[in-house]
Each structure stands twice: as structure tokens, then as C-alpha cells.
Amino acid sequence: MSAGPEWSGRTLRVRLGPPGHGGFCIARHEGRVLFVRHGLPGELVRARVTEDRGGSFCRAEAIEILEASADRVAPNCPVSGPGGAGCCDIAFATPEAQRGLKAAVVREQLRRLAHWDTDIVVEPLPQGPGDETLAGGAAPERSGEVPETGWRTRVRLVVDAEGRAGVHRYRSSDVIADLRCPQPVSGAVDGIAESRWTPGAELVIAVDADGMRHVVELAAPSTPPRRGGDRRATAARRAAAHARRRERVMSGSGRAVQYVAGRRWDVSATGFWQPHRDAAQRYSDVVADWAGLDPGATAWDLYCGVGVFAARLAEQAGPRGSVLGIESARSAVADGAAALRDLPAVDLRADRVERWIATQDRAPQVVVLDPPRAGAGKQVVTPLTAAAPARIVHIGCDPAAFARDVGLYREAGYRVRELRAFDAFPATHHVECLALLERA
């Protein structure tokens, strides 16, 4: 059988199988695997092959649904869909079905990479009044649930050659100048489409907790990003997006006000903050509940950002305790130090986590870490577990990286005592997972 690139552009009739990590369902045709977006498990679809680099698999989009799932609904995002952006990539499923897809992916990643088979329930964010969490982290059943919109407080847009703001087409550097995605909070993108911006620049839009909108234009990267959808092009675009660039505040002050557990932070509008309006508070509450830090004890907050978790740990440790926060972004450390200057137990430092751990000779009682999407990996988990903390709270936004890290903890003699997953990115395949680990 030829497995060359001649499948690109072909339309195939396939039955969709289980969901895979990345927002697609798995199908098979003539001995090859297809990763098909815009479909649901069990559906019969006509799928157009969008990318075929040879080998055992190719990528496709469901362009016609021949037999629809009972979980299918009309999508509310006109920007996503076949040929569109990658934003609301599962908006065509009911909210309950969306969470079911994410739970299936997390469970499969844990089974395959951590060698651990466990049940997963993905909980919605936010929970409305009267929603009581069930034992084991399960959320109450919701029938006829309305899809959540207007949850994203931080948006990053690209500017095309004509100065129009938009989003990237999926796995492409092409810009779609259409801002009708329902994710942003009300007012976030008002007037953005009608304005003209610097070609090649990016816009960061942040609506803070006081309702102020901040619009910051980031200068175009010095090296144009590589075009195409291969892994090198994707890595180049990500590197360009996160490289230090000149900033110009176009609206607001560029300093966003945020609140968690009654404490105020003034942070850079272009720095990291959880995009879902309720995520920071919810994760902070879970960390505080799980940490159980004794008064006077030592805790580490790794990849601490501006110290949202460090603040909750310091409440438990008290003035005689020690909460050490480590973050590579110096600007975040400065913002966090200003917000937490009334907590003598907190010491935030700018350093690389793996390098800092190697210098420590005092074992912590509790460690909290929220690493980047790629996870912590052996270079962090190995020295961390060697320090033998009684409890570790690990947070991850990528199921595969999260599962790999859980597997490393298990190999080091830790067991997962609690596991919760949150639908902090509604209508997308993304999910946030939190695990409480203890020494076996």
C-alpha cells in the first residue's frame, strides 16, 4: 500500500472512533489512521484530508456529517469549523459531551503514559449557586446545559498585512480577520476589528477584575515566523510569540488588577494569568484545601508566577513558616513580591526551577507546582521527589505532559490521593488537571 502524500485533498467516508489528544477523533481507512477534527465518536462522516506527510497517519476534517451523534448541537462559533481557526474546536458538542470527551482523553493518557487506570470526571467552571461538588470531585448532572460563553478575560490576536486583527487559521500562519468567537468576556474586542494596527504585530487584550480593558500592541518579531504546519514551524511560531518584544499600550494602563481570596494583584497585562475568569480562584481553593501545611513549616511554590498559590500557603504556614516561590519571569516575581509584601513567610525568587532545587538542603513539607504546557519532566520531578516532601500538588494543562509527570511520581514512590479536572476552556479540547500526591 502506498502511504505517500497523494491523500491530501481527498475526501473519505469514515466512521469515527474514540477521541484523541488534540481535539480530534480517530478513524481508519485502508489500513491508515486519520485524525479527524469536527466530529464526534460514532459518527459517520465525509472527511477531507488536510495534511498527509506519508507514514501511518494523516489529518482530516469532517466536512459532512452523514450520521450524527445525539450529542451534536449547532456550534456557536463562526470562526472555527472546517478550514477555520482552532479556537472552539469542539463547540458542536453539548457541554456534557465536551467534558466527557476531555475525561476520556485524560483517562487514556494516564493509562498509557502513567500506567494507571482511573475514572475521571471533568468539572465545569464556574459552578453556579447551589452546585455542590460530589464525593470524589464529581460534578452534579446538568441536563440541557447552555454552552458557556464570555469566559475568557485574556485574548491574544495577530495582525495581518493589511493591519486587521484576527486569529491564525488552524495549523497555519494565515490570519482570519474575524473576531466573532464567543470566548472573550463582554466588551473585550469591541472596536478592535474596526481599527487598523501595525502589520505583523500582535495584540494582547486583558479585561481585569475591575472591568478595565487593557490593549497592548506587541511589535512584530524580528525574525518572521516559519510558514507551514510542521512541528518546526509550530515551534518557531511559539518561540517568536514568547520572545521579548517592544510593547505599546493602546488602551488602559497596561497593568491589570486581579483578585484571589480577597487579595489584590497589579500585574502586567501581557504577563501570565489564568484566562478563565474563575480559574485562579478555583485552583487556589483546591491548593489551599489539599496543602494542609503545618504552622511554621516550609513549602515550595514552583513556577509560582505572581504567587497566587504562595499566598494561600503562607496563610497556613504563618509568620514562622517559609514559603519559597520560584519563577523564571523576573517581572512576575516583582509583581508578586509587591502583592505579598505583608506576608513575611513568602520569598519569591527569579530562577530556573531545576537549577534552584539542586541548591536546596531543607526538605519542604508541601510542594505546589504549575509547570508550563510541556510539563515538569525528569529534570524537575527527579530532584523534587528526592527532597521527599510529604505532599505534592501538581497542576497541568496538557493531558499528555500531566500523565507523564504523574508516571514519574509513581515511579518515585508517590501515589495519587486526589485527582480533579476542570473544564477551564469551554468549547475547546483543553482541560486543566490537578493531582495531590503523597509518599506511599
Coordinates of C-alpha atoms in Angstrom, one line a residue:
M1 CA 0.0 0.0 0.0
S2 CA 1.3 3.5 -0.9
A3 CA 1.3 5.8 2.1
G4 CA 2.5 8.9 0.3
P5 CA 1.2 12.4 0.2
E6 CA -1.3 11.7 -2.5
W7 CA -4.1 11.6 0.1
S8 CA -4.0 15.3 0.6
G9 CA -7.3 16.9 -0.6
R10 CA -9.1 13.5 -0.9
T11 CA -12.5 13.1 0.7
L12 CA -13.1 9.8 2.5
R13 CA -16.1 8.2 4.1
V14 CA -15.2 7.0 7.6
R15 CA -16.7 6.0 10.9
L16 CA -15.2 8.0 13.8
G17 CA -13.8 6.2 16.8
P18 CA -12.6 7.4 20.2
P19 CA -11.3 11.0 20.9
G20 CA -7.6 11.6 20.7
H21 CA -5.4 14.1 22.5
G22 CA -5.5 17.3 20.4
G23 CA -9.2 17.8 19.6
F24 CA -9.9 15.0 17.0
C25 CA -11.4 11.6 16.7
I26 CA -9.5 8.6 15.4
A27 CA -10.7 6.8 12.3
R28 CA -9.1 4.2 10.0
H29 CA -9.2 3.9 6.2
E30 CA -7.3 1.3 4.1
G31 CA -5.0 0.5 7.0
R32 CA -4.1 4.1 7.8
V33 CA -5.1 6.2 10.8
L34 CA -6.9 9.5 10.3
F35 CA -7.0 12.2 13.0
V36 CA -10.4 13.8 12.1
R37 CA -11.4 17.2 13.6
H38 CA -15.0 18.5 13.9
G39 CA -16.6 15.0 14.5
L40 CA -17.8 13.0 17.4
P41 CA -17.2 9.3 18.3
G42 CA -19.5 7.0 16.4
E43 CA -20.4 9.5 13.7
L44 CA -20.3 8.6 10.0
V45 CA -18.7 11.5 8.1
R46 CA -17.1 12.6 4.9
A47 CA -13.7 13.7 5.9
R48 CA -11.3 15.8 3.7
V49 CA -7.6 15.1 4.2
T50 CA -5.9 18.4 5.0
E51 CA -2.4 17.1 5.8
D52 CA -0.6 14.0 4.7
R53 CA 3.2 13.7 5.2
G54 CA 3.3 10.0 4.5
G55 CA 3.6 7.3 7.1
S56 CA 0.9 5.7 9.1
F57 CA -1.4 8.6 9.7
C58 CA -2.8 11.8 8.2
R59 CA -5.0 14.7 9.3
A60 CA -8.5 15.4 8.1
E61 CA -11.6 17.5 8.8
A62 CA -15.2 16.3 8.8
I63 CA -16.9 18.4 6.1
E64 CA -20.2 16.5 6.1
I65 CA -22.0 14.6 8.8
L66 CA -23.8 11.6 7.4
E67 CA -24.9 10.0 10.7
A68 CA -24.9 12.5 13.6
S69 CA -24.3 11.7 17.2
A70 CA -27.1 12.5 19.7
D71 CA -24.5 14.8 21.4
R72 CA -24.2 17.1 18.4
V73 CA -25.5 20.6 18.5
A74 CA -25.3 23.7 16.3
P75 CA -21.9 25.3 17.0
N76 CA -22.0 28.9 18.3
C77 CA -18.6 29.9 16.9
P78 CA -18.4 31.1 13.3
V79 CA -14.6 31.3 13.3
S80 CA -13.9 27.7 14.0
G81 CA -15.1 24.7 11.9
P82 CA -13.5 23.1 8.8
G83 CA -11.0 25.4 7.2
G84 CA -11.2 27.9 10.2
A85 CA -9.4 28.7 13.3
G86 CA -8.5 26.3 16.1
C87 CA -10.4 28.2 18.8
C88 CA -13.7 26.5 19.6
D89 CA -12.8 23.1 18.2
I90 CA -15.5 21.0 20.0
A91 CA -18.2 23.7 20.1
F92 CA -20.5 21.4 18.1
A93 CA -21.0 19.1 21.2
T94 CA -23.2 19.6 24.2
P95 CA -21.3 20.9 27.3
E96 CA -21.8 17.5 29.0
A97 CA -20.4 15.7 25.9
Q98 CA -17.4 18.1 25.7
R99 CA -16.5 17.2 29.3
G100 CA -16.9 13.6 28.5
L101 CA -14.5 13.8 25.6
K102 CA -11.9 15.5 27.8
A103 CA -12.3 13.0 30.5
A104 CA -11.8 10.1 28.0
V105 CA -8.6 11.7 26.8
V106 CA -7.2 12.3 30.3
R107 CA -8.0 8.8 31.3
E108 CA -6.3 7.3 28.2
Q109 CA -3.2 9.4 28.7
L110 CA -2.9 8.3 32.3
R111 CA -3.4 4.7 31.3
R112 CA -0.9 4.9 28.5
L113 CA 1.8 7.1 30.0
A114 CA 1.4 6.7 33.8
H115 CA 0.3 3.1 33.6
W116 CA -2.6 4.0 35.9
D117 CA -6.3 3.3 35.1
T118 CA -8.7 5.5 36.9
D119 CA -12.0 7.2 36.5
I120 CA -12.1 10.9 35.6
V121 CA -14.8 13.5 35.9
V122 CA -14.3 16.9 34.3
E123 CA -16.0 19.6 36.4
P124 CA -17.4 22.8 34.9
L125 CA -16.2 26.2 35.7
P126 CA -17.8 28.2 37.2
Q127 CA -20.2 26.2 39.3
G128 CA -23.4 28.1 39.8
P129 CA -25.2 28.8 43.1
G130 CA -26.3 25.7 44.8
D131 CA -23.9 23.4 42.8
E132 CA -22.4 21.2 45.4
T133 CA -19.4 19.1 44.4
L134 CA -20.0 15.4 44.9
A135 CA -17.6 13.0 46.6
G136 CA -14.5 12.2 44.6
G137 CA -14.7 15.6 42.8
A138 CA -17.7 14.6 40.6
A139 CA -20.0 17.5 39.5
P140 CA -23.8 17.2 39.7
E141 CA -25.5 16.1 36.5
R142 CA -26.7 19.0 34.3
S143 CA -29.4 18.4 31.8
G144 CA -30.0 20.8 28.9
E145 CA -26.9 22.9 30.0
V146 CA -26.4 26.0 28.0
P147 CA -22.8 26.3 26.5
E148 CA -20.7 28.8 28.5
T149 CA -19.6 31.9 26.6
G150 CA -17.8 35.1 27.6
W151 CA -15.4 33.3 29.9
R152 CA -12.0 34.4 28.5
T153 CA -10.5 37.5 30.1
R154 CA -7.2 37.4 28.1
V155 CA -7.0 37.3 24.3
R156 CA -4.0 37.3 22.0
L157 CA -4.6 38.3 18.4
V158 CA -2.4 38.6 15.3
V159 CA -2.4 41.4 12.8
D160 CA -2.3 40.7 9.1
A161 CA -0.5 42.6 6.3
E162 CA -3.4 45.0 5.9
G163 CA -3.4 45.9 9.6
R164 CA -6.5 43.9 10.5
A165 CA -6.6 41.9 13.8
G166 CA -7.6 38.3 13.7
V167 CA -6.6 34.8 14.6
H168 CA -4.5 32.1 13.0
R169 CA -6.1 29.5 10.8
Y170 CA -5.6 26.1 12.4
R171 CA -2.0 24.8 11.9
S172 CA -1.2 27.8 9.7
S173 CA 0.3 31.2 9.8
D174 CA -2.7 32.6 7.7
V175 CA -4.7 35.2 9.5
I176 CA -8.5 35.1 9.7
A177 CA -9.7 38.6 10.3
D178 CA -12.9 37.6 12.1
L179 CA -13.4 38.3 15.8
R180 CA -16.8 36.8 16.4
C181 CA -15.6 33.9 18.6
P182 CA -17.8 33.7 21.7
Q183 CA -15.0 33.1 24.2
P184 CA -13.9 36.6 25.2
V185 CA -15.8 38.4 28.0
S186 CA -18.2 41.1 27.0
G187 CA -16.5 44.2 25.6
A188 CA -13.1 42.6 25.2
V189 CA -12.9 43.0 21.5
D190 CA -15.2 46.0 21.0
G191 CA -13.8 48.3 18.3
I192 CA -10.8 46.1 17.6
A193 CA -12.0 44.9 14.2
E194 CA -12.8 48.4 13.1
S195 CA -9.3 49.7 13.9
R196 CA -6.1 49.3 12.0
W197 CA -3.0 48.1 13.7
T198 CA 0.7 47.6 12.8
P199 CA 1.1 44.9 10.2
G200 CA 2.8 41.8 11.7
A201 CA 2.2 42.9 15.3
E202 CA 0.2 41.1 17.9
L203 CA -2.4 42.4 20.3
V204 CA -2.8 41.3 23.9
I205 CA -6.2 42.2 25.3
A206 CA -6.9 41.8 29.1
V207 CA -10.1 42.7 30.9
D208 CA -9.2 42.8 34.6
A209 CA -11.2 42.2 37.7
D210 CA -12.3 45.8 37.9
G211 CA -13.7 45.7 34.4
M212 CA -10.9 47.8 32.8
R213 CA -9.8 46.7 29.3
H214 CA -6.1 46.9 28.5
V215 CA -4.9 46.6 24.9
V216 CA -1.2 46.3 24.3
E217 CA 0.4 46.0 20.9
L218 CA 3.5 43.8 20.7
A219 CA 6.0 44.7 18.0
A220 CA 6.4 42.2 15.1
P221 CA 9.1 39.6 15.8
S222 CA 12.5 40.4 14.4
T223 CA 12.5 37.1 12.6
P224 CA 9.4 36.3 10.6
P225 CA 7.9 33.0 11.8
R226 CA 8.3 30.0 9.6
R227 CA 5.2 29.2 7.5
G228 CA 3.6 25.8 7.4
G229 CA 2.0 23.3 9.8
D230 CA 5.0 21.1 10.6
R231 CA 6.4 20.8 14.1
R232 CA 9.4 23.0 13.4
A233 CA 7.2 25.8 12.0
T234 CA 4.9 25.5 15.1
A235 CA 7.9 25.6 17.4
A236 CA 9.2 28.7 15.6
R237 CA 5.9 30.5 15.9
R238 CA 5.7 29.7 19.6
A239 CA 9.3 30.9 20.2
A240 CA 8.5 34.1 18.3
A241 CA 5.3 34.6 20.3
H242 CA 7.1 34.4 23.6
A243 CA 10.3 36.3 22.8
R244 CA 10.8 39.6 24.4
R245 CA 9.3 42.3 22.2
R246 CA 8.6 46.0 22.4
E247 CA 5.2 46.8 23.9
R248 CA 2.9 49.8 23.3
V249 CA -0.1 50.3 25.5
M250 CA -3.0 51.3 23.2
S251 CA -5.8 51.3 25.8
G252 CA -6.0 51.1 29.6
S253 CA -2.9 51.3 31.7
G254 CA -1.2 48.0 30.8
R255 CA -1.5 47.0 34.5
A256 CA -4.3 44.6 35.2
V257 CA -5.9 44.4 38.6
Q258 CA -6.8 40.8 39.8
Y259 CA -8.2 39.4 43.0
V260 CA -7.9 35.9 44.5
A261 CA -9.1 35.1 48.0
G262 CA -9.6 38.7 48.8
R263 CA -6.0 39.7 47.9
R264 CA -5.2 42.2 45.1
W265 CA -2.5 41.8 42.5
D266 CA -1.5 44.5 40.0
V267 CA 0.1 42.6 37.1
S268 CA 1.3 43.2 33.6
A269 CA -1.5 42.8 31.1
T270 CA 0.9 40.8 28.9
G271 CA 2.1 38.5 31.7
F272 CA 0.5 35.2 32.5
W273 CA -2.8 35.0 34.3
Q274 CA -5.4 32.2 34.0
P275 CA -7.7 33.1 31.1
H276 CA -10.9 31.8 32.6
R277 CA -12.4 34.4 34.8
D278 CA -13.0 31.9 37.7
A279 CA -10.0 29.6 37.3
A280 CA -7.4 31.3 39.5
Q281 CA -9.8 31.4 42.5
R282 CA -10.9 27.8 42.0
Y283 CA -7.4 26.4 41.7
S284 CA -6.3 28.5 44.6
D285 CA -9.1 27.0 46.7
V286 CA -8.1 23.4 45.8
V287 CA -4.5 24.0 46.6
A288 CA -5.3 25.5 50.0
D289 CA -7.6 22.6 50.7
W290 CA -5.0 20.0 49.7
A291 CA -1.9 21.5 51.1
G292 CA -2.6 21.1 54.8
L293 CA 0.6 23.0 55.7
D294 CA 1.5 23.0 59.4
P295 CA 2.2 26.3 61.1
G296 CA 5.9 27.1 60.9
A297 CA 6.5 24.6 58.1
T298 CA 8.4 25.0 54.8
A299 CA 6.6 24.9 51.4
W300 CA 7.8 25.4 47.8
D301 CA 5.7 27.1 45.1
L302 CA 7.5 26.2 41.8
Y303 CA 6.7 28.0 38.6
C304 CA 5.0 30.4 41.0
G305 CA 4.1 33.3 38.7
V306 CA 3.0 36.2 40.8
G307 CA 2.5 33.9 43.9
V308 CA -1.2 33.2 43.9
F309 CA -0.6 29.8 45.5
A310 CA 2.2 31.1 47.7
A311 CA -0.3 33.5 49.3
R312 CA -2.5 30.6 50.3
L313 CA 0.4 28.5 51.6
A314 CA 1.6 31.5 53.7
E315 CA -1.8 31.7 55.3
Q316 CA -1.2 28.2 56.6
A317 CA 2.5 28.4 57.4
G318 CA 2.1 31.7 59.4
P319 CA 4.9 34.2 60.1
R320 CA 7.2 31.5 61.5
G321 CA 6.9 29.4 58.3
S322 CA 8.7 29.6 55.0
V323 CA 7.2 29.7 51.5
L324 CA 9.7 29.8 48.8
G325 CA 8.4 30.7 45.3
I326 CA 10.5 30.2 42.1
E327 CA 9.6 31.7 38.8
S328 CA 11.8 32.4 35.7
A329 CA 10.0 35.6 34.7
R330 CA 11.5 38.4 36.7
S331 CA 8.6 40.8 36.0
A332 CA 6.2 38.2 37.6
V333 CA 8.4 37.9 40.6
A334 CA 8.5 41.7 41.0
D335 CA 4.7 41.9 40.7
G336 CA 4.2 39.0 43.2
A337 CA 6.6 40.5 45.7
A338 CA 4.7 43.8 45.7
A339 CA 1.4 42.0 46.2
L340 CA 2.7 39.8 49.0
R341 CA 4.9 42.2 50.9
D342 CA 2.7 41.9 54.0
L343 CA 3.4 38.1 54.3
P344 CA 6.9 37.6 55.9
A345 CA 6.9 33.9 55.2
V346 CA 6.9 34.4 51.4
D347 CA 10.2 34.7 49.5
L348 CA 9.8 34.9 45.7
R349 CA 12.9 34.4 43.6
A350 CA 13.7 34.6 39.9
D351 CA 15.5 31.4 38.8
R352 CA 15.1 28.2 36.8
V353 CA 13.2 25.6 38.8
E354 CA 15.5 22.7 38.1
R355 CA 18.6 24.7 39.0
W356 CA 17.1 26.1 42.2
I357 CA 16.0 22.7 43.5
A358 CA 19.6 21.4 43.2
T359 CA 20.7 24.1 45.7
Q360 CA 18.3 23.3 48.5
D361 CA 19.2 21.4 51.6
R362 CA 16.0 21.8 53.6
A363 CA 13.1 19.4 52.8
P364 CA 9.7 21.0 52.3
Q365 CA 6.5 19.6 53.8
V366 CA 4.5 20.6 50.7
V367 CA 5.4 21.4 47.2
V368 CA 3.0 23.1 44.7
L369 CA 4.0 23.3 41.0
D370 CA 2.2 24.5 37.9
P371 CA 4.7 23.9 35.1
P372 CA 4.4 25.1 31.5
R373 CA 2.4 23.1 29.0
A374 CA 5.3 20.8 28.3
G375 CA 5.2 19.6 32.0
A376 CA 7.9 19.4 34.6
G377 CA 9.8 16.3 33.3
K378 CA 12.5 14.2 34.8
Q379 CA 14.8 17.2 35.3
V380 CA 12.4 18.6 37.9
V381 CA 10.4 15.6 39.2
T382 CA 13.6 13.5 40.0
P383 CA 15.2 16.1 42.3
L384 CA 11.8 17.1 43.7
T385 CA 10.9 13.6 44.8
A386 CA 14.4 13.1 46.1
A387 CA 13.7 16.0 48.5
A388 CA 10.9 13.8 49.9
P389 CA 8.1 16.3 50.6
A390 CA 5.1 14.8 52.4
R391 CA 2.7 16.1 49.8
I392 CA 2.9 17.4 46.2
V393 CA 0.2 19.3 44.4
H394 CA 0.8 19.1 40.7
I395 CA -1.2 21.2 38.1
G396 CA -1.1 20.6 34.4
C397 CA -2.9 22.0 31.3
D398 CA -1.8 19.3 28.9
P399 CA -3.1 15.7 29.5
A400 CA -0.1 14.0 28.0
A401 CA 2.5 16.1 29.8
F402 CA 0.4 15.8 33.0
A403 CA 0.2 12.0 32.7
R404 CA 4.0 11.6 32.0
D405 CA 4.7 13.6 35.2
V406 CA 2.3 11.5 37.2
G407 CA 4.0 8.4 35.9
L408 CA 7.4 9.8 37.1
Y409 CA 5.9 10.5 40.6
R410 CA 4.5 7.0 40.8
E411 CA 7.9 5.5 39.8
A412 CA 9.5 7.6 42.6
G413 CA 7.2 6.1 45.2
Y414 CA 4.3 8.6 45.3
R415 CA 0.6 7.7 45.0
V416 CA -2.2 9.9 43.7
R417 CA -4.5 10.6 46.6
E418 CA -6.8 13.1 44.9
L419 CA -7.4 14.0 41.2
R420 CA -9.6 16.7 39.8
A421 CA -10.0 18.0 36.3
F422 CA -11.7 21.3 35.3
D423 CA -13.3 22.5 32.1
A424 CA -11.5 25.8 32.2
F425 CA -11.5 26.1 28.4
P426 CA -15.1 25.5 27.4
A427 CA -15.8 24.5 23.8
T428 CA -12.1 23.6 23.3
H429 CA -10.3 20.3 23.8
H430 CA -8.1 21.8 26.6
V431 CA -8.5 20.7 30.2
E432 CA -6.8 21.5 33.5
C433 CA -5.8 18.7 35.8
L434 CA -4.8 18.9 39.5
A435 CA -3.3 16.0 41.4
L436 CA -2.5 15.6 45.1
L437 CA 0.4 13.1 45.6
E438 CA 1.7 11.6 48.8
R439 CA 4.5 9.3 49.6
A440 CA 3.4 5.7 49.5

